[in-house]
Coordinates of C-alpha atoms in Angstrom, one line a residue:
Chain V
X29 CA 95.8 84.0 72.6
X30 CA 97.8 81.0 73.4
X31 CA 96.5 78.0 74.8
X32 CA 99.9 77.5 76.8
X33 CA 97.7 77.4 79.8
X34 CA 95.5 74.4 79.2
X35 CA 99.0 72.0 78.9
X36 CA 99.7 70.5 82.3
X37 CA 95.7 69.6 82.7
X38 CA 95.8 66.4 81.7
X39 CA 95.5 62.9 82.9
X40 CA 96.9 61.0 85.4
X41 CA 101.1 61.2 84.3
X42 CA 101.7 57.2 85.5
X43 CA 102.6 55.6 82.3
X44 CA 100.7 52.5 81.3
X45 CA 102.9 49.4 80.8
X46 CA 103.2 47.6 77.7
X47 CA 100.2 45.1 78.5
X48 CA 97.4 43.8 76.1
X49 CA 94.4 46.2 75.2
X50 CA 91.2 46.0 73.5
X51 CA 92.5 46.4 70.6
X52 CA 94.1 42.6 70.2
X53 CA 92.2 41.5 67.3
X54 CA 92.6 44.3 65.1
X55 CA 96.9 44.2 66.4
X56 CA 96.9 40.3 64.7
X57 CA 95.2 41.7 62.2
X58 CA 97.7 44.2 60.8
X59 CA 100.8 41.7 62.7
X60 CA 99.5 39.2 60.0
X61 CA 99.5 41.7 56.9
X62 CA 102.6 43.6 57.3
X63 CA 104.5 40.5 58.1
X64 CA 102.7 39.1 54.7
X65 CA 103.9 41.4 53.1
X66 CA 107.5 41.3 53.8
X67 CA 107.7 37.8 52.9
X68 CA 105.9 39.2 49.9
X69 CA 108.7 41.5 49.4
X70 CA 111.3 38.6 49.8
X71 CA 110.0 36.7 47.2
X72 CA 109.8 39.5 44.6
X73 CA 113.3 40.2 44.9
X74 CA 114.1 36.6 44.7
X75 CA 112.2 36.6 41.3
X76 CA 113.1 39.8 39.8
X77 CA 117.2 39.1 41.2
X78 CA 116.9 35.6 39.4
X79 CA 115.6 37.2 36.2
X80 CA 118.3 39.9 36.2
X81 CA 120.9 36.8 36.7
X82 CA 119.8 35.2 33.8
X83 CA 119.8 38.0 31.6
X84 CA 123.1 39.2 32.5
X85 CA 124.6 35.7 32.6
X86 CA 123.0 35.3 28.9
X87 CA 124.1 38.6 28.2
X88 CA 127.9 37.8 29.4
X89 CA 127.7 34.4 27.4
X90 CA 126.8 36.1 24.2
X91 CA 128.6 39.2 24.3
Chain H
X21 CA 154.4 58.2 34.2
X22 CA 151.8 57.3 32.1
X23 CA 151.3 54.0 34.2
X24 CA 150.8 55.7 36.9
X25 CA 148.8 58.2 35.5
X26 CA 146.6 55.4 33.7
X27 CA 146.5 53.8 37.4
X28 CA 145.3 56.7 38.9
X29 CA 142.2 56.9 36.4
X30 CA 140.9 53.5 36.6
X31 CA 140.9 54.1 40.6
X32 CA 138.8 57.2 39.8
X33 CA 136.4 55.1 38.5
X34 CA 136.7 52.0 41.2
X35 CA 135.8 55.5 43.0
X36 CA 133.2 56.5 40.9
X37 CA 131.0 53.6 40.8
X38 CA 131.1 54.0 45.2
X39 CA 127.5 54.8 44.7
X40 CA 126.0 52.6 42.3
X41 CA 127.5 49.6 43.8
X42 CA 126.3 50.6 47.4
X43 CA 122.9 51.4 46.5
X44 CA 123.1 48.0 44.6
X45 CA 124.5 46.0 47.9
X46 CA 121.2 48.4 50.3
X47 CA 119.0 46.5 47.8
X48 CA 120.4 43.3 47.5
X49 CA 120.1 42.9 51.9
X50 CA 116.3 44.5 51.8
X51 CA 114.5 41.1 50.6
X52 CA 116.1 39.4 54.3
X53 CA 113.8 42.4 56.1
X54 CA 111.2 39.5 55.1
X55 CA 113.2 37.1 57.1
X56 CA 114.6 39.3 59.3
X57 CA 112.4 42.3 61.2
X58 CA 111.3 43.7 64.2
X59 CA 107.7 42.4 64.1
X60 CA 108.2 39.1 66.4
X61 CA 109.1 41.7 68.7
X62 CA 106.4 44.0 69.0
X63 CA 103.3 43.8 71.3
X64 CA 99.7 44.8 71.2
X65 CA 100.7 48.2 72.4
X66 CA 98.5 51.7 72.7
X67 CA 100.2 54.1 75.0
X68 CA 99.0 57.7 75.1
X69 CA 100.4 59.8 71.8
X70 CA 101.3 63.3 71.6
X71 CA 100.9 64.7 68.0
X72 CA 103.4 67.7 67.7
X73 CA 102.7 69.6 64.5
X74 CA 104.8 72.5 64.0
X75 CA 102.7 75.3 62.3
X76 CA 103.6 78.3 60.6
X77 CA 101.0 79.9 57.9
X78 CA 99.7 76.7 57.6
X79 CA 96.3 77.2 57.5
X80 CA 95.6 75.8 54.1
X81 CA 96.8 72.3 55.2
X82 CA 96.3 72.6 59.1
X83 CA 92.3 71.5 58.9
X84 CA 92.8 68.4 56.4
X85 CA 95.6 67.1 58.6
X86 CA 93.6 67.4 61.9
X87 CA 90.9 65.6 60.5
X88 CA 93.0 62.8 59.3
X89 CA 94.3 62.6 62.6
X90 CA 91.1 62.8 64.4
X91 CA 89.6 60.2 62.4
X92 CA 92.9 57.2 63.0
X93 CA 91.8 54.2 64.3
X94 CA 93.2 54.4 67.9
X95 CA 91.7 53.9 71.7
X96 CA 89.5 56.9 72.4
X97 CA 91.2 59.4 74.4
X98 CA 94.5 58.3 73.7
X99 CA 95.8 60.7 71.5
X100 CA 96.3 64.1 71.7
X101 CA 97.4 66.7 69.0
X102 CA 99.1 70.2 70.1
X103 CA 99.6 72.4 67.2
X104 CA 103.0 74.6 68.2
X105 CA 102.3 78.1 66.3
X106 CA 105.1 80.3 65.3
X107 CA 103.7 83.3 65.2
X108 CA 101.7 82.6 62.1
X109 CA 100.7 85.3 60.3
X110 CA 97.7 83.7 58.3
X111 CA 94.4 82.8 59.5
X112 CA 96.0 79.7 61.3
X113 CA 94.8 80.8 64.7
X114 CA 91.3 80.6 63.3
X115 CA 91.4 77.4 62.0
X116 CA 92.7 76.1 65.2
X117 CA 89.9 77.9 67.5
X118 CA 87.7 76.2 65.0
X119 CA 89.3 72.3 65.6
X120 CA 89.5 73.3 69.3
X121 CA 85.6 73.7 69.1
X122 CA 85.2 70.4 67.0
X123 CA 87.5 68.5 69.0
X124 CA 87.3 69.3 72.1
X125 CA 89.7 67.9 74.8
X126 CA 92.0 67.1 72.1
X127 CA 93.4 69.2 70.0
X128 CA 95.8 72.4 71.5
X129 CA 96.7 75.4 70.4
X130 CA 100.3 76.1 71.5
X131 CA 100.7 79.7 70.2
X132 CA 104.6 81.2 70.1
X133 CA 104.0 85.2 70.3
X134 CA 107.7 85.9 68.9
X135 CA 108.4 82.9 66.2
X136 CA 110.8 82.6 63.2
X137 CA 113.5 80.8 64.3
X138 CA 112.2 77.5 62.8
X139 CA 111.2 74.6 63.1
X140 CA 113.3 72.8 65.7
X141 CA 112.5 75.4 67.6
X142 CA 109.0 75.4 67.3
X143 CA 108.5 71.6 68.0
X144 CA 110.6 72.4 71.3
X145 CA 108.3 74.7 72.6
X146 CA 105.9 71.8 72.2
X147 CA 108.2 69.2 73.4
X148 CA 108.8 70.9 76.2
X149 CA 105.1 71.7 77.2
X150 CA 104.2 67.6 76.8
X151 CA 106.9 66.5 78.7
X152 CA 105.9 68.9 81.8
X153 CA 102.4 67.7 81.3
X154 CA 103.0 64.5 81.8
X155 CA 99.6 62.9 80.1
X156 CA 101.6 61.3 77.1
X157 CA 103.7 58.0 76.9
X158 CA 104.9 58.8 72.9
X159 CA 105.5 61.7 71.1
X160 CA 104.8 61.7 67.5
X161 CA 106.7 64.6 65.8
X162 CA 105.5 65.4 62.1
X163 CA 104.9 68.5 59.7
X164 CA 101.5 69.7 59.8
X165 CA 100.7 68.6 56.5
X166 CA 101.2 65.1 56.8
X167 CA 98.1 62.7 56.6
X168 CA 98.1 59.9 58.8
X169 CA 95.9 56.6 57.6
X170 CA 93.6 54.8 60.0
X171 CA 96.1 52.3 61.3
X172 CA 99.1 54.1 61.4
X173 CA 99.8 55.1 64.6
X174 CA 98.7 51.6 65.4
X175 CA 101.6 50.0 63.5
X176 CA 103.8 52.3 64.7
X177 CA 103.8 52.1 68.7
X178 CA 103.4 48.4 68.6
X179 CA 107.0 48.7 67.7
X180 CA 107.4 50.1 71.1
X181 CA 106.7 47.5 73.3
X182 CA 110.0 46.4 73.1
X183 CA 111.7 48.7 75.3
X184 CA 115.4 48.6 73.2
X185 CA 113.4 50.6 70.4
X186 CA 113.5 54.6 71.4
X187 CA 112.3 55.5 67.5
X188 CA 109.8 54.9 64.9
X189 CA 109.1 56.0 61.6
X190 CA 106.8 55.9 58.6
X191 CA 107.0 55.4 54.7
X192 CA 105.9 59.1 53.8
X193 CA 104.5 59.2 50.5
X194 CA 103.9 61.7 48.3
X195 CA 100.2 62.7 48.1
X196 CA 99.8 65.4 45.6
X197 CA 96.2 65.6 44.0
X198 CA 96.6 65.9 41.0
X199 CA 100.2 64.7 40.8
X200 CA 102.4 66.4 38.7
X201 CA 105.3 64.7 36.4
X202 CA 107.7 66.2 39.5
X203 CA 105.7 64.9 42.0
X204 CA 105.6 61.5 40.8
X205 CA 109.3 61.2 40.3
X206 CA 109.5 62.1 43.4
X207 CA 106.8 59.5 44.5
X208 CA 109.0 56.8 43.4
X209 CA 112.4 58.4 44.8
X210 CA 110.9 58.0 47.9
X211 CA 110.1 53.7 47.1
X212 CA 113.8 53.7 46.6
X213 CA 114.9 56.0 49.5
X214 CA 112.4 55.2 52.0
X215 CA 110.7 51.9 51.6
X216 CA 113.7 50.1 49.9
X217 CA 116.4 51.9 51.9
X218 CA 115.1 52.3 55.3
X219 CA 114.3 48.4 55.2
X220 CA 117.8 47.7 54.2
X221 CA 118.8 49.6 57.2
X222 CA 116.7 48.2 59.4
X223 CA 118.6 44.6 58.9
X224 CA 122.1 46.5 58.8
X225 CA 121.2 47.7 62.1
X226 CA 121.0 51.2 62.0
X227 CA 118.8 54.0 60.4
X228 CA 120.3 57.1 58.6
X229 CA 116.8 59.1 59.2
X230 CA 113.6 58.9 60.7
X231 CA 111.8 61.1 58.4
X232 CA 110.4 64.2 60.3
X233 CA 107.3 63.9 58.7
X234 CA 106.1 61.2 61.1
X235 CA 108.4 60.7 63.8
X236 CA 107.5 58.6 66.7
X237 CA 109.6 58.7 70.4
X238 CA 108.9 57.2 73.4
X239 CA 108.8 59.4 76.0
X240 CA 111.9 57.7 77.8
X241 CA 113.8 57.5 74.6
X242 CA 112.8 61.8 74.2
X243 CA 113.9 62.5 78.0
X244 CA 117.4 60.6 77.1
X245 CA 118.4 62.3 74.2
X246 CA 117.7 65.6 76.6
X247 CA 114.2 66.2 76.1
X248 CA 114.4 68.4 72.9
X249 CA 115.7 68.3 69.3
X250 CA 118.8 69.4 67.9
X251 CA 118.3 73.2 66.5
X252 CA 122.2 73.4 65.4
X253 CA 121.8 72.3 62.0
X254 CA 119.2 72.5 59.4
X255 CA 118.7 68.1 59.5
X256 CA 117.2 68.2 63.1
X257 CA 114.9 64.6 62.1
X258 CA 118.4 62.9 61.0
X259 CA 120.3 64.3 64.6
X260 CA 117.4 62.9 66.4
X261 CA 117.4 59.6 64.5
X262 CA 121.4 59.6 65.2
X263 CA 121.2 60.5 69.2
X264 CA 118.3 58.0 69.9
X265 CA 120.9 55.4 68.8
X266 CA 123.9 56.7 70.1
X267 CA 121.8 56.6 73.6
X268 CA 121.4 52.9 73.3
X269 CA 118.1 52.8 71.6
X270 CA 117.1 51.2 68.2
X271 CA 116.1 53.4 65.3
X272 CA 113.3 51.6 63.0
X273 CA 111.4 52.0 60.2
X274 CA 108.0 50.6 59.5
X275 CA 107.6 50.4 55.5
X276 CA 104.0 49.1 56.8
X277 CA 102.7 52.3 58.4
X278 CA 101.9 54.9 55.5
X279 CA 101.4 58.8 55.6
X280 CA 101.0 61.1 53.2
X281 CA 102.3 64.6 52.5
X282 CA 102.6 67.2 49.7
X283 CA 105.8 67.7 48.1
X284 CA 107.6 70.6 46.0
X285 CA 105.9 70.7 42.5
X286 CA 108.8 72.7 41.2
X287 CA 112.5 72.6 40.4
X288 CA 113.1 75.1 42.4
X289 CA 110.6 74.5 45.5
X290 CA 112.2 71.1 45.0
X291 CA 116.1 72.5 45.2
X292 CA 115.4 74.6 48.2
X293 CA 114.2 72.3 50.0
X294 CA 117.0 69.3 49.0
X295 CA 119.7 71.7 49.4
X296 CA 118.3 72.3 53.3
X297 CA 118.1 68.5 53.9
X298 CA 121.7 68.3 51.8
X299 CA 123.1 70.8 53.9
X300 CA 121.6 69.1 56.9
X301 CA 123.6 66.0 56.0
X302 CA 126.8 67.4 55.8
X303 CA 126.8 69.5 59.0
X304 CA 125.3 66.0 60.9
X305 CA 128.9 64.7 59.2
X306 CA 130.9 67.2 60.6
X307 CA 129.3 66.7 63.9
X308 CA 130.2 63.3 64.7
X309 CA 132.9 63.3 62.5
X310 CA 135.0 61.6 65.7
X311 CA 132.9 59.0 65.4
X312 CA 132.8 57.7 61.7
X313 CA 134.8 54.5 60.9
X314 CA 135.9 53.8 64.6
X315 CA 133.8 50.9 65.6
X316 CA 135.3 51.2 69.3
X317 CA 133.4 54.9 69.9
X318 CA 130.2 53.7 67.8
X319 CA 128.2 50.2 66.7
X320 CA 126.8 52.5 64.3
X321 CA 129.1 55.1 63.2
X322 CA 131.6 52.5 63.5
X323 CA 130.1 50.2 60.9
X324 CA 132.0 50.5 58.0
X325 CA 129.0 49.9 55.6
X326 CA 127.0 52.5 57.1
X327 CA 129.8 54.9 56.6
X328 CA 130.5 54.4 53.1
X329 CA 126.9 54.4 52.4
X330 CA 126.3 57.5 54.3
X331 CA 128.9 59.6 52.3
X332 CA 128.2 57.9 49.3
X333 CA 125.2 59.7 49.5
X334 CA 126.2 62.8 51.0
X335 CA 128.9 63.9 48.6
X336 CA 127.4 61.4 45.6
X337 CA 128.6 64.5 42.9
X338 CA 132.3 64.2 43.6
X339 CA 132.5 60.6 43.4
X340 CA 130.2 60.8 40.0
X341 CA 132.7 63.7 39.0
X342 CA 135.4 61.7 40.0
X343 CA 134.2 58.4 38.0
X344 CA 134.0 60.7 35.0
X345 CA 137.4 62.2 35.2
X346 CA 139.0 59.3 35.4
X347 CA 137.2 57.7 32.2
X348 CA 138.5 60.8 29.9
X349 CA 141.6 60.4 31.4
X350 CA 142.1 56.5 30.6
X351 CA 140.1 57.7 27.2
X352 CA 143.8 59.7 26.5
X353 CA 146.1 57.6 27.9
X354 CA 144.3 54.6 26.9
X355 CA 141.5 54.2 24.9
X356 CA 140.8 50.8 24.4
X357 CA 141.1 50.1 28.6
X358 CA 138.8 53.2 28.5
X359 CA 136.4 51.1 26.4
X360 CA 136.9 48.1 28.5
X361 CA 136.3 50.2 31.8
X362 CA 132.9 52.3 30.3
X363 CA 131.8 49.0 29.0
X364 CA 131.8 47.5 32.4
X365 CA 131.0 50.5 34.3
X366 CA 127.6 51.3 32.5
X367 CA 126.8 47.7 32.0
X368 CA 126.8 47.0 35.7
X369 CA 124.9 50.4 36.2
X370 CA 122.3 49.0 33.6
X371 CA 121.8 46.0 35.3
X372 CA 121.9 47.2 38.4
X373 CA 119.3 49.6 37.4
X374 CA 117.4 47.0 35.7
X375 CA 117.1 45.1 39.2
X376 CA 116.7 48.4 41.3
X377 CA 113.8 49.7 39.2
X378 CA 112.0 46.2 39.0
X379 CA 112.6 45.6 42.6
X380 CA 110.8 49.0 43.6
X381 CA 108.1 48.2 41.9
X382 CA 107.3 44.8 43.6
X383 CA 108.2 46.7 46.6
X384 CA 105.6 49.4 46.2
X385 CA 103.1 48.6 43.6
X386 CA 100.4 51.4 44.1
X387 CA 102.8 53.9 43.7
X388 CA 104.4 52.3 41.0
X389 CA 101.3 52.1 39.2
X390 CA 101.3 56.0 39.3
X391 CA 104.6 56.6 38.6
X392 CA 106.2 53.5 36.2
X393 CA 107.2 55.7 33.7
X394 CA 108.9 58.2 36.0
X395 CA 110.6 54.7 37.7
X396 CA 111.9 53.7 33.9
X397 CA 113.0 57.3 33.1
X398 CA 114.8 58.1 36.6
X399 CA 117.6 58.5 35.2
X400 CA 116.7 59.8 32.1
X401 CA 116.4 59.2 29.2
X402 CA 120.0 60.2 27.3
X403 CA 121.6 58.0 30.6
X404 CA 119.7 55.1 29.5
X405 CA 120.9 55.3 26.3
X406 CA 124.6 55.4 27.6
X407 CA 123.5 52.3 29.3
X408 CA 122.5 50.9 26.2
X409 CA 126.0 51.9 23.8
X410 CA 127.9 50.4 26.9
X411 CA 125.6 47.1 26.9
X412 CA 124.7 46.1 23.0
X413 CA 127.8 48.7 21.3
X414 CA 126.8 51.2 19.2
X415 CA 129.1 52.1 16.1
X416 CA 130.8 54.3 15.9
X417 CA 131.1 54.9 19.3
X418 CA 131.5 51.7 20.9
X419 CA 133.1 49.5 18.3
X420 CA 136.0 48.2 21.0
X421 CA 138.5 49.8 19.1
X422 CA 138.8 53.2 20.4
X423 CA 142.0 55.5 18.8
X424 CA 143.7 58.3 20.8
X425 CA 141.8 60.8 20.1
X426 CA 143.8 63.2 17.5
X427 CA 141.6 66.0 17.0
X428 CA 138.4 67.7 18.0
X429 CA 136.7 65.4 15.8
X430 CA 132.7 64.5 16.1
X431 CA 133.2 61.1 17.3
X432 CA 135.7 62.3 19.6
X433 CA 133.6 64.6 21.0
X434 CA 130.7 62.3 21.4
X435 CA 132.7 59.6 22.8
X436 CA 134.3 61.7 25.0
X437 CA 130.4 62.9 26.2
X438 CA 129.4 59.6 26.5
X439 CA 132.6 59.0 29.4
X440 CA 131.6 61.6 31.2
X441 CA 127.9 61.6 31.0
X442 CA 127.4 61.3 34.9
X443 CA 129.0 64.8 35.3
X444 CA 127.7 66.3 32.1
X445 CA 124.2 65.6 33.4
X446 CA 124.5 66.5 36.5
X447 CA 125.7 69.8 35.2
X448 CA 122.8 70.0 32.3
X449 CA 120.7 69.2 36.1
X450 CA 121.3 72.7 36.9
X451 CA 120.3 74.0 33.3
X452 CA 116.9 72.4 34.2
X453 CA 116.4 74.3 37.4
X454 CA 118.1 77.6 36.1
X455 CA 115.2 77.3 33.4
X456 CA 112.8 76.3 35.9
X457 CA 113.5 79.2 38.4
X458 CA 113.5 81.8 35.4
X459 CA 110.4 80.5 34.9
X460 CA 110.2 78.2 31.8
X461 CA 107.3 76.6 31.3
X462 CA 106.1 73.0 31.8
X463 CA 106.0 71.9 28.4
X464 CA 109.7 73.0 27.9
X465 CA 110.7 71.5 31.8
X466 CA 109.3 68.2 32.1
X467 CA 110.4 66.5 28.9
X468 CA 114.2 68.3 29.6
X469 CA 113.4 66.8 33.1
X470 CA 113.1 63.1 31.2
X471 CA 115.9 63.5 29.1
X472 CA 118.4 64.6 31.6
X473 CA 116.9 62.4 34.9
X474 CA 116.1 63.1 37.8
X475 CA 118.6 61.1 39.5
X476 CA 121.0 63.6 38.1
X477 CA 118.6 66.7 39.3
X478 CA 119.5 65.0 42.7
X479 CA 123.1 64.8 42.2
X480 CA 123.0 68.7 40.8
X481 CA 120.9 69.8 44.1
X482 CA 123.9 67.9 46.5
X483 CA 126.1 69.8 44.6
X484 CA 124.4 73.2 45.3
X485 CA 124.2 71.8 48.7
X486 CA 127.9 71.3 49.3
X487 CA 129.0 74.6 48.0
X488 CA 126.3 76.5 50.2
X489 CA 127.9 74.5 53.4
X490 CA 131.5 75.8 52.3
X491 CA 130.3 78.8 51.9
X492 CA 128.7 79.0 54.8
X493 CA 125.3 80.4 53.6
X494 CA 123.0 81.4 56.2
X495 CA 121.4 78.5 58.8
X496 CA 117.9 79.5 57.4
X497 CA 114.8 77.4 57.3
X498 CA 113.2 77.6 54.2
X499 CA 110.0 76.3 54.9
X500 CA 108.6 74.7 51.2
X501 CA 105.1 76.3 50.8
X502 CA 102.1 73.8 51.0
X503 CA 98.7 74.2 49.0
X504 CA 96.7 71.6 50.5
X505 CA 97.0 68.8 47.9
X506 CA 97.6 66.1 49.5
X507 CA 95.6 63.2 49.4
X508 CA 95.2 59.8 51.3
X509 CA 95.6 58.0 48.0
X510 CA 94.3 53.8 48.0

C-alpha cells in the first residue's frame, strides 16, 4: 500500500551550493518588495506612535 | 500592617500589568525590523525542498493543498512533496493514488500501517525517509491543510543562503471561506502574534516559534538537532524552533512569505486546540527550565527580555489574576490609591491598545480590512468601556474620591467589578465556551463573544491549559478537524 519503497530513488544526494540560479530577476523582484514593505512598516509605526503621543500627551495636559 | 499590606497590592499590580507592558515594549522594537532584518543577508537561493505533510483523515483538504503546492512558482524539479499517512482511515489513500497519477515524480505516498501516535511522530517517519534519500537540501514541515502562495517557498529559502540561519517560517493566515466572526478574530490575533510578534523577535534575536504550519529546515540545521522532532511534548514546532537555536543556528521569521490555513470555527474546536499549544508551552518551560534567565548556559534563554516575555505569555491568567487582586485589595485598604492605580493601569492599557490595534492594521492591511471590527472589539467590548471610566471618569464610579467601601452597596459592587474586570472576564471567558460546547447557538455566542473579548477567551483557554498540565491530563493529540475552507485570499 505504502509507497515507502519509491523514497531513496531520487537524484543525485550532492547538495547544490548556495550560487545564483535562473531565477535572479524574479529574487530582486520579491528582495525589492518585501524590503519595501518593511520600511513601509517603519513608517506606519512612526505615524500611528506619534499620533498616540499626542493624544496621550494632550490627554495628560488636560486631565 | 496595613502598609505592608497596601505595599503588597500595588506590587500585584506592577505584577499585573507584566503583560500589557511587554506586548507594548514587542511592538514598540517591530518598526526597527524595517531597519534592521535579515534580507541584506539572503541570496538568490533554490535548493531542492522536501514538503512533509503529515496526514491523518485528511482527505477533504489533502487535494486543495497539493495543488497549491504543485502550482508555487519554483525551479521545476526542485520540489518534492511526501504525504506521511497515519493510518488514515478516510479515503486519503485514494486521493493520494490520484495526485501520484497527476503528479508524477513528485508527489509520495508515505503510508504508516499502525498510526495514532500523532503528529511528531508521523512527520518523523517522513523525516527520516528524506534524510536517507538524500535528494533534498530543505525540509519544509507543514500541516496538510496549509496553502502555500506562488512565491513562498521562494522567500523563504532565500533566507538560507546564509548558512548561520538553520530555520524559517511563514506568516500563516487564517483562510476560512466564508469567515466566520471566530475566524476573523482569530485572523487578526494572528497580525498581532505572528506578523507583529515574530518581527519583534526577529530584531531581539530570537524566535519563540516557527509555526508548524510552514516550517522550513535546512537539511544541516535538521541532521544537528538529531534528525527528528521532539515527540515528548504536545509543542513539537516550538522545541524545534528552540533546538535549532540552541545548536547555534538562527531562528527567523519571514512576515513576507504568506500561507494560508483553516482554523477552529468554534469555541470549543478553538479551546482544544489552544489548550494543546498552551500545554505545549508550559512543558517546553519545564524542559529547559535550567536554562531561563542564566545568560552564561544560553544567548537566548539567557536574555532576560525573552524570558519575561515568554512567561508573560505562558502563564498570562495569573499575572491578570494577580493585577486584579491587588486592585480590590488597595480598593479596601485604600481607595483613593486604588483610584489612582486603576486610573493609570487602564489608561496605559487604553493607549497602549490604541497604538497596538492601529499598528496592526498598518502592519497587515488585507486582513485588517476583513477583520477591523474584530481588531477594535479584541478585547471586548465591556473591557473597552473599563478603558474608557479609567481614561474620561465616569460618575459615580470614577469621581476620584472613592470611600471604603461600607456595605454591599451597588456602586460598591460595580466598582469593585470594574477592578477586577481582567479576572472577571477571563472567568465570564469560560461561560462563553461552556455555552458554546453545550451547544448555544451563534446568535447567542458571537455578540457574548464581543462583549466579553476574545483576548480574555485566550486568557480563559491558558487557564484551562495550566490546570490540565498540573493535572497531568493525558499527552494526546487532538487533531482540530478540517473542512476544506481555506482559501488563498488576495
Amino acid at each position: 500500500m505504502g509507497q515507502d519503497d519509491k523514497v531513496g530513488q531520487g537524484e543525485d544526494p550532492n547538495l547544490t551550493s548556495p550560487t545564483p540560479t535562473s531565477g535572479e530577476s524574479i529574487y530582486e523582484r520579491l528582495q525589492a518588495e518585501d524590503v519595501a514593505n518593511e520600511r513601509r512598516v517603519f513608517w506606519s509605526e512612526v505615524g500611528i506612535a506619534a499620533a498616540i503621543a499626542f493624544l496621550a500627551i494632550a490627554y495628560f495636559i488636560l486631565a | 500592617m496595613t502598609d505592608a499590606l497596601t505595599g503588597f497590592c500595588l506590587l500585584l499590580i506592577v505584577v499585573g500589568m507584566v503583560p500589557t507592558l511587554m506586548a507594548f515594549a514587542q511592538f514598540v522594537v517591530i518598526g526597527w525590523h524595517g531597519l534592521r532584518n535579515h534580507y541584506s543577508q539572503c541570496r538568490d537561493y533554490t535548493p531542492r525542498v522536501a514538503f512533509v505533510l503529515p496526514a491523518w483523515n485528511e482527505a477533504d483538504v489533502l487535494g486543495s493543498s497539493i495543488d497549491s503546492l504543485m502550482s508555487i512558482d519554483y525551479p521545476a524539479g526542485a520540489w518534492r512533496i511526501y504525504v506521511v499517512d497515519d493510518a488514515s482511515t478516510d479515503h486519503t489513500p485514494d486521493v493520494m493514488r490520484e495526485k501520484m497519477a497527476q503528479y508524477e515524480g513528485s508527489v509520495f505516498h508515505l503510508r504508516r500501517e499502525k498510526g495514532g501516535q500523532g503528529k511528531a511522530h508521523t512527520l518523523n517517519h517522513g523525516i527520516r525517509l528524506i534524510l536517507e534519500e538524500g535528494w533534498a537540501e530543505a525540509v519544509m514541515i507543514m500541516d496538510a491543510d496549509v496553502l502555500f502562495e506562488p512565491l513562498t517557498l521562494r522567500r523563504m529559502v532565500r533566507h538560507l543562503a546564509d548558512p548561520k540561519v538553520g530555520g524559517v517560517t511563514a506568516y500563516v493566515k487564517e483562510g476560512s471561506y466564508p469567515g466566520s466572526l471566530l475566524s476573523r478574530y482569530i485572523a487578526f490575533e494572528y497580525i498581532t502574534a505572528q506578523a507583529a510578534a515574530r518581527r519583534a523577535q526577529n530584531v531581539m534575536g530570537g524566535l519563540a516559534c516557527m509555526a508548524g504550519g510552514a516550517q522550513l529546515h535546512s537539511r544541516e540545521n535538521l541532521i544537528a538537532i538529531g534528525g527528528a522532532i521532539d515527540t515528548t511534548t504536545l509543542a513539537e514546532d516550538t522545541f524545534t524552533t528552540f533546538k535549532t537555536q540552541l545548536a547555534g543556528r538562527r531562528a527567523l521569521f519571514d512576515a513576507n512569505a504568506i500561507v494560508w490555513a483553516e482554523e477552529p470555527d468554534s469555541v470549543t474546536a478553538l479551546w482544544k486546540q489552544r489548550v494543546r499549544w498552551g500545554r505545549g508551552n508550559l512543558q517546553i518551560t519545564k524542559a529547559f527550565r535550567e536554562l531561563w534567565f542564566h545568560p552564561n548556559r544560553s544567548a537566548l534563554f539567557g536574555n532576560i527580555g525573552f524570558g519575561i516575555l515568554w512567561f508573560s505569555v505562558a502563564l498570562m491568567p495569573a499575572f491578570a489574576l494577580l493585577g486584579s487582586f491587588g486592585l480590590v485589595g488597595l480598593y479596601y485598604l485604600w481607595p483613593a490609591w486604588a483610584w489612582e492605580a486603576f486610573s493609570v493601569m487602564w489608561s496605559f492599557t487604553f493607549f497602549s491598545y490604541l497604538f497596538q490595534t492601529l499598528f496592526s492594521f498598518a502592519i497587515d492591511p488585507a486582513a485588517s480590512r476583513r477583520a477591523w471590527f474584530e481588531g477594535l472589539t479584541f478585547p471586548g467590548l465591556l473591557a473597552i468601556a473599563v478603558m474608557v471610566t479609567a481614561v474620561i471618569g465616569l460618575k459615580p464610579f470614577a469621581d476620584g474620591d472613592w470611600k471604603h467601601p461600607q456595605y454591599w452597596t451597588l456602586r460598591d459592587i460595580a466598582v469593585q467589578v470594574i477592578l477586577g474586570w481582567t479576572a472577571i472576564s477571563t472567568a465570564l471567558a469560560y461561560g462563553v465556551y461552556r455555552l458554546d460546547k453545550a451547544g448555544a447557538p451563534k446568535w447567542l455566542r458571537d455578540p457574548l463573544l464581543v462583549l466579553v473579548g476574545y483576548g480574555p477567551l485566550l486568557c480563559a483557554i491558558a487557564v484551562g491549559a495550566i490546570i490540565a498540565e498540573v493535572r497531568n491530563a493525558d499527552l494526546k493529540w487532538d487533531k482540530t478537524i478540517k473542512s476544506g475552507k481555506a482559501r488563498i485570499q488576495t
